[in-house]
Short mmCIF file of C-alpha atoms and ligand atoms in Angstrom, two decimals:
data_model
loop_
_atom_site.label_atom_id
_atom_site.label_comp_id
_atom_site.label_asym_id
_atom_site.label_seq_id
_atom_site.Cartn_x
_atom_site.Cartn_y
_atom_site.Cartn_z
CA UNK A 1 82.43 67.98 97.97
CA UNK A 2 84.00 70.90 96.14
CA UNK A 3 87.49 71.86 97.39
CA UNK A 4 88.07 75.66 99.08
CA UNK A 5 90.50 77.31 96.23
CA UNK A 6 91.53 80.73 96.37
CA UNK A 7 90.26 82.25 93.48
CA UNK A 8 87.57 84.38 95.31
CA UNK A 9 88.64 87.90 96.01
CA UNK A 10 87.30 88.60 99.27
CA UNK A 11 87.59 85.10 100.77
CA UNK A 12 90.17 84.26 103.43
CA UNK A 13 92.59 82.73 101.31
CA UNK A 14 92.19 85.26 98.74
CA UNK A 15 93.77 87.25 101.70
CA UNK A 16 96.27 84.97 102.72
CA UNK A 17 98.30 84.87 99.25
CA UNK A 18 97.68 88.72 98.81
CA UNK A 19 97.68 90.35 102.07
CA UNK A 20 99.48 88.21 104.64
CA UNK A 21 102.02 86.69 103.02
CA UNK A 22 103.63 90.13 101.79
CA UNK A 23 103.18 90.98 105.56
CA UNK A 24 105.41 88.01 106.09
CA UNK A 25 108.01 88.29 103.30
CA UNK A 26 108.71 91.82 104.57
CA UNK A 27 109.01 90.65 108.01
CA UNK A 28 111.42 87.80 106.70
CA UNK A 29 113.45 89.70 105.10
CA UNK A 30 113.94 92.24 107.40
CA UNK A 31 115.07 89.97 109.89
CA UNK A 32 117.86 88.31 108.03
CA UNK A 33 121.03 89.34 106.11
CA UNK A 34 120.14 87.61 103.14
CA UNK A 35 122.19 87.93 99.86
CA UNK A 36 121.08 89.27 97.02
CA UNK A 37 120.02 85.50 95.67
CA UNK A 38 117.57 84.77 98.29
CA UNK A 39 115.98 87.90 98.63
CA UNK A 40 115.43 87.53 94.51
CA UNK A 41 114.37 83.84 95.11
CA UNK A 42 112.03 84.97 97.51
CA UNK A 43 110.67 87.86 95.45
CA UNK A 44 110.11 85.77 92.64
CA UNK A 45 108.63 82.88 94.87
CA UNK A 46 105.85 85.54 96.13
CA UNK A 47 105.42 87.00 92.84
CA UNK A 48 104.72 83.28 91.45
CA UNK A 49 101.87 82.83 93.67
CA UNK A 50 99.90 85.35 93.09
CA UNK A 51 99.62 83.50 88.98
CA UNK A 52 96.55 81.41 88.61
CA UNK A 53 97.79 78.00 89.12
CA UNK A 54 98.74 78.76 93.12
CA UNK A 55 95.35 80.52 92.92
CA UNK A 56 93.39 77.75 90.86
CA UNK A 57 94.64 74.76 93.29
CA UNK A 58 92.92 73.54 96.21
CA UNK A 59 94.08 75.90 99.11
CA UNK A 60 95.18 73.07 101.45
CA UNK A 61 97.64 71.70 98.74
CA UNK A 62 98.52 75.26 97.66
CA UNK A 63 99.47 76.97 100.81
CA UNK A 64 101.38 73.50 102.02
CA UNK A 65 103.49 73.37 98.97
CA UNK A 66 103.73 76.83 99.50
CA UNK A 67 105.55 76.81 102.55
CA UNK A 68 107.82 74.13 101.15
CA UNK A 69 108.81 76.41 98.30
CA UNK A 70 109.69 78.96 101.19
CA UNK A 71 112.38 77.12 102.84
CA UNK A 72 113.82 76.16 99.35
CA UNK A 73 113.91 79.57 98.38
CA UNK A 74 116.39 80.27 101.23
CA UNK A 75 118.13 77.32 100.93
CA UNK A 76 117.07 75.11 104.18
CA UNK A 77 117.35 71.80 102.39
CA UNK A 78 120.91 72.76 100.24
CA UNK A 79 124.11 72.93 101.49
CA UNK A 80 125.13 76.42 102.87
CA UNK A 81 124.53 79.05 105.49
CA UNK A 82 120.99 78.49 105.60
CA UNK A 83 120.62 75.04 105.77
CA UNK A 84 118.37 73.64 108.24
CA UNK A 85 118.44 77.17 109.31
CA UNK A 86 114.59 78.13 110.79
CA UNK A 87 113.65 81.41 108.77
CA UNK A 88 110.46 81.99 111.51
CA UNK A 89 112.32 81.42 115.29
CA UNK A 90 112.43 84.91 115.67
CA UNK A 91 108.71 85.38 115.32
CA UNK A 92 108.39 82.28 117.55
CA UNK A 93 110.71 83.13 120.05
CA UNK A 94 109.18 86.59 120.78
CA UNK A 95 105.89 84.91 121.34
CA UNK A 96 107.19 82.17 123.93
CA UNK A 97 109.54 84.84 125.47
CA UNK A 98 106.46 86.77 126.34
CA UNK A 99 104.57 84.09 127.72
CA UNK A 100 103.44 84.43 131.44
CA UNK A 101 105.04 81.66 132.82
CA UNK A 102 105.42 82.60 136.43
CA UNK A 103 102.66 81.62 139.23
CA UNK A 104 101.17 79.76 136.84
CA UNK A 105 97.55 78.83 138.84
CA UNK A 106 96.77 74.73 139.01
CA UNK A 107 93.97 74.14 136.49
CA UNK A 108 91.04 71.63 136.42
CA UNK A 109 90.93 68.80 133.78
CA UNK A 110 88.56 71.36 131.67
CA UNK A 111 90.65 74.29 131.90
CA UNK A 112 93.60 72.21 130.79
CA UNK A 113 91.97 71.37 127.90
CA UNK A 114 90.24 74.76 126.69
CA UNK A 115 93.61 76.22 127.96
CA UNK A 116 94.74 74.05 125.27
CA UNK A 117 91.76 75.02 122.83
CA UNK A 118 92.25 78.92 123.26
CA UNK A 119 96.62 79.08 123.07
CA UNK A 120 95.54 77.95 119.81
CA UNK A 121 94.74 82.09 119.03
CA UNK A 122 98.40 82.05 119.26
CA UNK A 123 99.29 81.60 115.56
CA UNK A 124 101.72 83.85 114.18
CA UNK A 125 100.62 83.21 110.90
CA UNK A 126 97.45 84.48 111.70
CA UNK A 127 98.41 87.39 113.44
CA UNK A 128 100.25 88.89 110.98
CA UNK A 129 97.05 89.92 108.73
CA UNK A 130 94.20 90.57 112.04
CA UNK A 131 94.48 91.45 115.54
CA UNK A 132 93.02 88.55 117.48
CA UNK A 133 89.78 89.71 119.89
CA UNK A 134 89.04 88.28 123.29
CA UNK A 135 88.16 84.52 123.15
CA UNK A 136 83.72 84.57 123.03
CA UNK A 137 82.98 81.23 123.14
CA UNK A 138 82.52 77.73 121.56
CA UNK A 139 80.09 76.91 118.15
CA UNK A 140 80.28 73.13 119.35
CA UNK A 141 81.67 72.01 123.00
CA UNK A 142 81.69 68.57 123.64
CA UNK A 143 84.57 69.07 126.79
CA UNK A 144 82.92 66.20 128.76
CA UNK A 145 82.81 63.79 125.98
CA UNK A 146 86.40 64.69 125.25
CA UNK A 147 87.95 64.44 129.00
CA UNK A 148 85.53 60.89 129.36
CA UNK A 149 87.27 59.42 126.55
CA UNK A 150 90.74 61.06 127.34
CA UNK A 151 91.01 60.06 131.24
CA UNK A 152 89.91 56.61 130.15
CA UNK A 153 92.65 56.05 127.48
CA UNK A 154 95.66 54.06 127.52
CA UNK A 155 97.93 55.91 124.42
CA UNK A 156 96.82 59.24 123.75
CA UNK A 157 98.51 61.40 120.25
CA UNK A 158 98.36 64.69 120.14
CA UNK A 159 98.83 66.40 116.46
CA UNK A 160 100.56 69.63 117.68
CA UNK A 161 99.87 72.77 115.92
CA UNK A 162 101.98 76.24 117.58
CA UNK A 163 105.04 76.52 118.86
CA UNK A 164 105.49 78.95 122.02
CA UNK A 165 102.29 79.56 123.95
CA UNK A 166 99.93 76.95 122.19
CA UNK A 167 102.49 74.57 122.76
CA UNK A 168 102.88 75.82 126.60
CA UNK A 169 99.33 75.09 126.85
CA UNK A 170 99.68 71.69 125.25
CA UNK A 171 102.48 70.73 127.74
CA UNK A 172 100.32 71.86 130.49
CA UNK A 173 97.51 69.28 129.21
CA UNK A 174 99.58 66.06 128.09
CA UNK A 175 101.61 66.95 131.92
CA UNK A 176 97.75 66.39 133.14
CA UNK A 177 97.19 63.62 131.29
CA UNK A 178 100.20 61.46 132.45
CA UNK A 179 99.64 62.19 136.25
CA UNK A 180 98.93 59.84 138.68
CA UNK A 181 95.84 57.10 137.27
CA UNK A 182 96.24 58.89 134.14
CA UNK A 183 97.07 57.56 130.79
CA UNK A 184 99.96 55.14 129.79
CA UNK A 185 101.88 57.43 127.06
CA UNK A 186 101.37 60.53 125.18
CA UNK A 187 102.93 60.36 121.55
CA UNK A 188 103.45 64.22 120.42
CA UNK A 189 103.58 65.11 116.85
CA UNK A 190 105.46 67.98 116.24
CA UNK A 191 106.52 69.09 112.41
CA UNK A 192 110.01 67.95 110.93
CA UNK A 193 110.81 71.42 109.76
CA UNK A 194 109.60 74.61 110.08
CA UNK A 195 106.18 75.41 108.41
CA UNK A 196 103.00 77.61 108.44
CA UNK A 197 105.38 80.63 110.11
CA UNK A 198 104.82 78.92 114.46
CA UNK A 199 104.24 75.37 113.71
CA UNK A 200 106.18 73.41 116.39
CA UNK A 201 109.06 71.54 115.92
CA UNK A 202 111.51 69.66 118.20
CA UNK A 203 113.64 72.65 118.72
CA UNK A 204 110.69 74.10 119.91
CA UNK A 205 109.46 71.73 122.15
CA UNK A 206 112.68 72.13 123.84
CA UNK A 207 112.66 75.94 123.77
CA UNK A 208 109.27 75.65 125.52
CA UNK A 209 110.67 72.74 128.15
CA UNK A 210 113.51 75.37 128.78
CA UNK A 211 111.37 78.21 129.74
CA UNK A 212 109.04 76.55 132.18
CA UNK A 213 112.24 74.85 133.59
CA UNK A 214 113.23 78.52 133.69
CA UNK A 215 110.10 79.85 135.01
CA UNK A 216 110.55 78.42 138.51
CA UNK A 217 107.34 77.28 140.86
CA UNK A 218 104.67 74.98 138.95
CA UNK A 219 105.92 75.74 135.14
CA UNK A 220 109.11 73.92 136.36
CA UNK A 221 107.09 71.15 138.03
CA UNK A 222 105.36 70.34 134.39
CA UNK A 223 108.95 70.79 132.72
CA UNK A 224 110.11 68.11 135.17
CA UNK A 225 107.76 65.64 135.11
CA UNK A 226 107.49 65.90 131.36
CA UNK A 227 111.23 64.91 131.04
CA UNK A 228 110.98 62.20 133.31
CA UNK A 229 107.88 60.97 131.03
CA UNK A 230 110.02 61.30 128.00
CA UNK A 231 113.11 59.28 129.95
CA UNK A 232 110.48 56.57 130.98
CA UNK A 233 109.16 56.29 127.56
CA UNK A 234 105.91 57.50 128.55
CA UNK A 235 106.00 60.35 126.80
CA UNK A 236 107.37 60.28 122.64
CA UNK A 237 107.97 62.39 120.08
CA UNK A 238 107.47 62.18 116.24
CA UNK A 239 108.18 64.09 113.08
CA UNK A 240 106.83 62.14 110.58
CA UNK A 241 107.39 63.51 106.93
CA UNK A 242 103.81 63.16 106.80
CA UNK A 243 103.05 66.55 109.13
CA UNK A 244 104.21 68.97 106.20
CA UNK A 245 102.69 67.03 103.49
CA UNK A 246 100.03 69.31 101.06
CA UNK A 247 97.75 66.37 101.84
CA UNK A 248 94.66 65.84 104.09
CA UNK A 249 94.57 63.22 107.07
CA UNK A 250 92.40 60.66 104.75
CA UNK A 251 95.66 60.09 102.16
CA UNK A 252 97.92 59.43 105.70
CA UNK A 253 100.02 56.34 105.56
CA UNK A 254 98.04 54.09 107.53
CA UNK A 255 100.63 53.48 110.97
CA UNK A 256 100.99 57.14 110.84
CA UNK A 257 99.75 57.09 114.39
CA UNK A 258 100.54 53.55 115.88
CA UNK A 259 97.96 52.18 118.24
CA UNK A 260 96.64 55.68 120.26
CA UNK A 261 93.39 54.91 121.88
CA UNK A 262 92.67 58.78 121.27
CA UNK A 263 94.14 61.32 118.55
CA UNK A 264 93.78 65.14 119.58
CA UNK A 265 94.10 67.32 116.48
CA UNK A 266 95.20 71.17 117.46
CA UNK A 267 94.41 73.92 115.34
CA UNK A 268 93.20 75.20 112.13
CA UNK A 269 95.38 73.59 109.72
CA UNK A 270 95.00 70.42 111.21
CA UNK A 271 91.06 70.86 111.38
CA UNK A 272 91.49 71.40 107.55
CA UNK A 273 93.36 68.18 107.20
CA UNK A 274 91.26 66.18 109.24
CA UNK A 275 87.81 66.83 107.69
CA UNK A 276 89.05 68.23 104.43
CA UNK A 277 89.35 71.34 103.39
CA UNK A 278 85.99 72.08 101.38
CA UNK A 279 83.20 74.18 101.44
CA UNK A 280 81.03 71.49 103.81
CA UNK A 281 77.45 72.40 104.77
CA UNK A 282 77.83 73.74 108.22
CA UNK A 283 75.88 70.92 109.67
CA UNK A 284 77.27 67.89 107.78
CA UNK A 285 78.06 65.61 110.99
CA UNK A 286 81.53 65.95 112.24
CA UNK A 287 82.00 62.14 112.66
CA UNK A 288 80.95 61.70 108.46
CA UNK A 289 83.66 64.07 107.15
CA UNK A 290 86.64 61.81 109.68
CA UNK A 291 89.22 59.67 107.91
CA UNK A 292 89.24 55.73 109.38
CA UNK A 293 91.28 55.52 112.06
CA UNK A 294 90.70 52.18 112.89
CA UNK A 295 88.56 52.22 116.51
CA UNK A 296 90.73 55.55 117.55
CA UNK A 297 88.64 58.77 119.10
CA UNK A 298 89.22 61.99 118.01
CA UNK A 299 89.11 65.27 119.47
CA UNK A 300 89.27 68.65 117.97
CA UNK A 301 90.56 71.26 119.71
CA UNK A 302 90.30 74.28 116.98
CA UNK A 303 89.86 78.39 117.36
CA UNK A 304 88.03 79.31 113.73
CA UNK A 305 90.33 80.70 111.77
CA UNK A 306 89.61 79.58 107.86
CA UNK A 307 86.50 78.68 106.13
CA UNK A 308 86.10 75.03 106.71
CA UNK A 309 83.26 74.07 109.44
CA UNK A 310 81.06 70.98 109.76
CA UNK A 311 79.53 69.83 112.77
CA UNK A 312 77.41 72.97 114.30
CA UNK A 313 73.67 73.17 114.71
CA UNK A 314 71.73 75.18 112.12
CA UNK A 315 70.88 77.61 115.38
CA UNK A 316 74.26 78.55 116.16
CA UNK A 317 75.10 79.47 112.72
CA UNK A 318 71.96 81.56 112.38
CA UNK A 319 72.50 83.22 115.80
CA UNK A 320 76.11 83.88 114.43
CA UNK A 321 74.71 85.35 111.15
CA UNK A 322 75.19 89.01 112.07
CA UNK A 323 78.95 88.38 113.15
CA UNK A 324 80.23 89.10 109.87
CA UNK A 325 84.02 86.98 109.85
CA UNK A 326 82.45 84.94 113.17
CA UNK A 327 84.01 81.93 110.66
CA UNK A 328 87.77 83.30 110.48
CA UNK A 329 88.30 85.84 112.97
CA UNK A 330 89.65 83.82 115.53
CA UNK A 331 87.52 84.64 118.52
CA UNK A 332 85.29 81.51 118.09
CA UNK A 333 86.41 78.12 118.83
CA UNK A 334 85.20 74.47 118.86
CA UNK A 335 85.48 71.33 120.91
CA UNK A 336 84.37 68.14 118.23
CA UNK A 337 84.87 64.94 119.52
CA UNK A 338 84.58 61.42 117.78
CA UNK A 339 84.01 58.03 119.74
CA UNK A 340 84.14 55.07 117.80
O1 F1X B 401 96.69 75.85 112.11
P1 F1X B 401 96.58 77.17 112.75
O2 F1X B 401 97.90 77.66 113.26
O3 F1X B 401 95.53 77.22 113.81
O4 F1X B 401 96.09 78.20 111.68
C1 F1X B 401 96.72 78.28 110.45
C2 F1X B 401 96.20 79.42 109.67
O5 F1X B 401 96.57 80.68 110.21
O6 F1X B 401 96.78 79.27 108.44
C3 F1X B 401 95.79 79.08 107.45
C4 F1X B 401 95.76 80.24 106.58
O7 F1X B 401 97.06 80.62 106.29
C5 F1X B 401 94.50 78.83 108.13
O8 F1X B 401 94.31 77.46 108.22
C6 F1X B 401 94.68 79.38 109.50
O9 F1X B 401 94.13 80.63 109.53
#
């Protein structure tokens, strides 16, 4: 299956390397008193990608490296001022401190999870090139499927995508998963650096744990059972290298995710990875395009936001038809689940 580049003018990644990332270099900059050596580094970085080889390379690999290049070009992994130093927490702390956190209302196992589904609109990335619309509704929804197979697991993963309000909603679902008959441990992936502008990291995680501690009434009730979860072991965290690799799920090392009965995947980028990021047939079966995870289910929990889209009846599409960007706008999400 041919790889999405982005060599197309007009497509979305033709937009992300020419409109959005300027948008975010801008915004960088701005932000930070930079010397004169970074803000060249990062001129010449963005300048660099807009050359044919970025633009000839399979977008997945492209935009990954990409982001890598970023934190090198302000010197995150060198000695210095900047090391280890996250370029996009003020973009990401804006968005948590502006989440609605107080009298937070108790949801069903459903809402948790398209509570989960929808805070995925909250990419900064995204934002930063089109204003997101109200959420419409769901090309493919297999929610029962997905809450049969997640009540009845032992170890659940979740792949985390967003920091600050996606990852509020996250907490909010893995907090309903460990309650009482619930599952045994939730393993949560976050990213070992920063990456793709909100990804999540650990600092993250705890800038999220902070604010619902903060937030009084039930958002501190999920903030403390989650820590007592994480004391008992019942709830882990994991960086793996693996989450900022330019590579899709299939080429993951194979105990990337030790022995989860179910693997939820949040997000875009992580939809990309999982099925690959090419220019599928609308309605090649979701469960064809999956890497082998050995007997594991998967569930997708993804608001459309690139090109890549497998799994949705012929119908939908063609009702879609006259929605122009229905594909990347964001308003449209999906539900895709896998059982073994
Ligand atoms: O993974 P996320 O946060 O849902 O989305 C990431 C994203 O904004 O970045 C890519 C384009 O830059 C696309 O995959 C998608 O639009």
């Amino acid at each position: 299956m041919e790889p999405i580049l982005s060599n197309v003018p007009g497509s979305l990644a033709w937009h992300v390397w020419h409109e959005r990332h300027p948008v975010l270099f801008a915004r960088i900059k701005e932000a930070h008193p930079f010397p004169p050596e970074i803000h060249t580094a990062l001129d010449g970085l963005l300048a660099e990608t807009l050359t044919p080889p970025w633009l000839d390379a399979p977008f997945l690999s492209a935009e990954s490296t990409f982001y890598r290049r970023l934190l090198d070009a302000i010197g995150y992994f060198s000695p210095g001022p900047w090391a280890g130093f996250d370029l996009f927490a003020f973009l990401k702390d804006a968005d948590l401190a502006s989440a609605p956190l107080h009298d937070l209302p108790e949801l069903t196992p459903a809402e948790h999870l398209i509570a989960s589904l929808w805070g995925n609109q909250a990419d900064l990335g995204f934002q930063l090139g089109i204003a997101v619309g109200p959420a419409a509704h769901l090309v493919a929804d297999d929610t029962d499927d997905a809450l049969s197979v997640l009540t009845g697991a032992a170890r659940v993963g979740l792949v985390a995508d967003n920091a600050g309000k996606e990852l509020l909603a996250d907490l909010g679902l893995i907090d309903f998963l460990l309650g009482p008959g619930g599952v045994g441990a939730v393993t949560l992936y976050l990213k070992p650096h920063p990456y793709y502008v909100s990804d999540a990291t650990t600092t993250d995680l705890v800038k999220c744990l902070r604010a619902l501690a903060g937030a009084g009434g039930r958002a501190a009730g999920t903030a403390d059972r989650l820590h007592a979860a994480a004391a008992a072991g019942r709830l882990l965290i994991d960086t793996d290298p693996f989450f900022c690799a330019p590579l899709p799920f299939h080429e993951a090392p194979p105990d990337l995710f030790g022995r989860a009965d179910v693997l939820i995947f949040k997000g875009d980028l992580n939809y990309r990875r999982l099925v690959g990021d090419n220019h599928w047939p609308t309605s090649t079966p979701f469960a064809s395009t999956l890497p082998a995870f050995d007997g594991t289910a998967v569930v997708a929990l993804r608001t459309l936001k690139s090109d890549v889209l497998v799994g949705v009846d012929d119908a939908v599409v063609a009702a879609l038809a006259d929605q122009g960007d229905w594909r990347t706008n964001g308003r449209y999400g999906s539900v895709q689940v896998f059982i073994p």
